Amino acid sequence: MKWMGVSVCMMHRLIIKVLVGGVAIVPLLVGQFGPQTLAQVTPDTTLPIPSNVPENCNVCTINGGTVRGTNLFHSFREFSVPTGGQAIFNNGLQIETILGRVTGDSISNIDGLIQANGTANLFLLNPNGIILGPSAQLEIGGSFLATTADAIEFDDQRIFSATNPGDFPLLTVSMPVGLAYWTDTPQPITSAATVAVDPSQSLILAGGDIALTEGQLSAVGGRVELGGLAGLGTLGLAIDNEEIRLTFPSQVDRGNVSMNNDARVDVTADNGGDIVVSGHDVSLIGVRTGLLAGIDFFSGTSDSQAGDIVIDATGRVTLDQGKLFNEILQGATGNGGNITIMGQELHLINGGQLVATSFSAGNTGKITLDIQNLILVSGVGRDSNGVPLPSGFNSVVRQGGVGESGGVDITVRNGSLIINDGASNSATVVGDGIAGDINIQVSDAVIVDGVNELGFPSAIGSTLQVGARGRGGNLTIIAETVAIRNGANISVATAGFGDAGTLTIDAQDIVLDGSDTFIKDFPGDNERVGGILADVQRSTLFPNAPPAEGQGGDITLISDTLTIMDGAIVRASTAGIGDAGRITVQTNDLMIQGESAGGAPSGIFSAVNDTGRGEGGSIRVTTDSLQILDGGTISVDSRGEGEGGDIQVTANTAILKDGSEISAATNGNTGGNINLQIEDFLLLRNGSLISTNAGIEDGIGDGGNISINAPEGFIIAISEENSDITANAFQGRGGNVDITAQNIFGIRPRPRRTPLSDITASSEFGISGTIEINNLSVEPEQGVTSLPAGLLDSSQLIAQGCDPTAIAAQGEFYTSGRGGITPLGSNVLSDAEVLDDLRFPYPWTESTAITEAESWFVNDTGDVILTTSPPELSHSNCWRQK
């Protein structure tokens, strides 16, 4: 079924939204101009050949009018058709277009039948406003256009005016080309009608504002267009065979378009069918309110092409429970059409959905969102049976469908994409086919946040579902910031028969912030999956379903900063038959920190699960700064039949603290390898671990190898903090540890792990591996040359007396204080002390000749002073003869 029932609670909410939304005036208008005893079809006398209508008629046959070529012109002072009434245009079959205007002051209230002969189009022009009531009907062979414009323009520049009928007396044989608005406040068109035009024809409502309060507008395989202007201007009008199109001027404000109370527009057919909504603000409110296009049940051919749904807004587009469906229905054949939305903002809330889907043979259309400032996708609605309906955009090949999903393209030019409160967005294959790509390009932030009260995570994903055959689509996000928070996820996966797609994020900053929430992916599936995921899945909902067969998707993250915290994860895994994907991280700063409240670590993981039969994927990290803190993890492991992957880290600095780890583990196969390329230093603190252990759960298998290459750097640990580097095995051979560094501090090789900081390559019951450490620092005693004992004659360096001829005019050397030098040369300088030279500068002066003392005296401080002449009284502490 396309449409679900609406609950009493949801209807109550809908009524509130209608009243608040400013369209509650519509029922009042219907009541004021509601059912009439007699039709109000009254001609005026402004035409060369006036219209001819019987007085006081209920079934009114309209004769006369002025014919120009294939155009028939009618002019009325008032034109309304009551409930049960009829207005029948008795036109000749050669007429292609009937143009009727209302020159009086009354609204046209249509709640009965309007009929015309042959295949003529009917244009109704009333600047006062038009209401289509719930009993309105159309029986015309051509297209129907209702407008509150002031005049119709023709391609020979003549005008058929309703507000100034006497100023433009000449009529024309040419085609209409425009709708002219001569007022700042064009009047609205409201409709509660269920009306239809013939197949392949057009149904156009051109206001002012457009309000569909209930009912349905239908044009099987044709075109329905809604829109209007909110000021002076001209709507372009193009008539191409059976199709009528509007063109909106860019410099004129548009009217608003609203749909609620289960109002619908349907152009579903065996071929074609377009819906175009153009306005300032466009809103669809209500669980059954929506726009429907596509290939109808058991119809179409391989050449059939469904039409498109387009919303072109200059303001906000809101789908509050409302839906846009472009579908290939059961038994149909052909390709689905596209869904395109343009505007300043797009809000999909409370179960609002955009769906391009195929239940049969054919490709689905593409969903394209081109928004200026904000896309908000939020919440989960319900149908009348209580089935949850997450808000979102979805391109899907359904069960029984065969074809390609068209995918989703999203652009936010000057703002953000926010997905929260359980909203779900996907390109998915449930039948046989290829899931489309999801491409997101946002100038500011992509925020995927939270889990709703029912346990549904906010999500973006491309998936090959259980039993499906084909290939998953790729998911690409380009933004300034990408934040995935509180249990939300972004994923590519396969649970069927085929490969998962790739997942790429390119952003200035990437933040993954987890939670302790357990997420309910499907009824019966409970798993913590907050983060970025690429999985080959196995269903727990259908335990007898065959395992997935295919390659896991690759994950590529490119950013300036990447933060993974509080239990959030980046994961590539396989629980089926196929290899896990690769994870590649390129970032300036990578921080992995903490655990969820349930104790699950934050981290980057590649895994072969218990039921997996495939190789683990590799993890490649390139960064300037790597920090793994508070139990954070980078891990590759295999608990299934395949080998674990490898870890390659290239970093300037790497810090592991407080129980954090880099590990490569396997149950029964060779453990994965770890290769660290370090420029400056690797620091291990407080029980941190680098490990390539094999034999998880007492299994067999050789430990993987660990290579740490820091030829210009250092490896630092605190001996008493039990931080280890291990390549151990249980029954197999221990791995090899190869370390190259300038120096290693606080950690040393040992045969077995101890409470100290260790380097081990042991095996519980097998052969131990090897540990090779290349210490490149220079030992102080190396390269020292012994000097000969008699290198200098010290007797020639010490003066034996004051011979003035030998030492006259020699230089003088003064020193005062330590100048930052420790009292003992063996003392170590502390970098916490500031070394300042506190000595006073002394100018260089030439020394006078030295002579022997001839006298002495005691100064004020008790010092004995030698002098060459008797002293003079002086207060100087240091005196000498000059």
PDB file of C-alpha atoms in Angstrom, residues 45-47 75 101-105 125-128 149-152 159-170 180-183:
ATOM      1  CA  THR A  45     -21.013  42.375 -22.115  1.00  0.00           C
ATOM      2  CA  THR A  46     -17.327  43.080 -22.668  1.00  0.00           C
ATOM      3  CA  LEU A  47     -16.820  40.756 -25.656  1.00  0.00           C
ATOM      4  CA  SER A  75     -16.257  36.717 -20.110  1.00  0.00           C
ATOM      5  CA  ARG A 101     -12.413  35.400 -17.303  1.00  0.00           C
ATOM      6  CA  VAL A 102     -14.309  36.837 -14.333  1.00  0.00           C
ATOM      7  CA  THR A 103     -14.523  40.632 -14.408  1.00  0.00           C
ATOM      8  CA  GLY A 104     -16.646  41.092 -11.284  1.00  0.00           C
ATOM      9  CA  ASP A 105     -15.617  41.116  -7.629  1.00  0.00           C
ATOM     10  CA  LEU A 125      -9.045  33.474 -14.902  1.00  0.00           C
ATOM     11  CA  ASN A 126     -10.361  35.132 -11.718  1.00  0.00           C
ATOM     12  CA  PRO A 127      -8.130  37.637  -9.848  1.00  0.00           C
ATOM     13  CA  ASN A 128     -10.531  37.547  -6.859  1.00  0.00           C
ATOM     14  CA  ALA A 149      -3.570  36.376 -12.366  1.00  0.00           C
ATOM     15  CA  ASP A 150      -4.996  39.606 -13.778  1.00  0.00           C
ATOM     16  CA  ALA A 151      -4.535  38.804 -17.450  1.00  0.00           C
ATOM     17  CA  ILE A 152      -3.403  36.275 -20.017  1.00  0.00           C
ATOM     18  CA  ILE A 159      -3.753  40.732 -23.558  1.00  0.00           C
ATOM     19  CA  PHE A 160      -6.963  39.124 -22.282  1.00  0.00           C
ATOM     20  CA  SER A 161      -7.541  41.004 -18.998  1.00  0.00           C
ATOM     21  CA  ALA A 162     -10.007  40.367 -16.184  1.00  0.00           C
ATOM     22  CA  THR A 163      -9.277  43.559 -14.235  1.00  0.00           C
ATOM     23  CA  ASN A 164      -9.292  45.964 -17.219  1.00  0.00           C
ATOM     24  CA  PRO A 165     -11.460  44.235 -19.817  1.00  0.00           C
ATOM     25  CA  GLY A 166     -12.332  47.410 -21.731  1.00  0.00           C
ATOM     26  CA  ASP A 167      -8.728  48.489 -22.252  1.00  0.00           C
ATOM     27  CA  PHE A 168      -7.865  45.513 -24.441  1.00  0.00           C
ATOM     28  CA  PRO A 169     -10.762  45.028 -26.841  1.00  0.00           C
ATOM     29  CA  LEU A 170      -8.888  43.148 -29.543  1.00  0.00           C
ATOM     30  CA  ALA A 180       0.296  38.707 -15.879  1.00  0.00           C
ATOM     31  CA  TYR A 181       0.017  39.795 -12.226  1.00  0.00           C
ATOM     32  CA  TRP A 182      -0.687  43.500 -11.719  1.00  0.00           C
ATOM     33  CA  THR A 183      -1.162  43.569  -7.945  1.00  0.00           C
TER      34      THR A 183
END
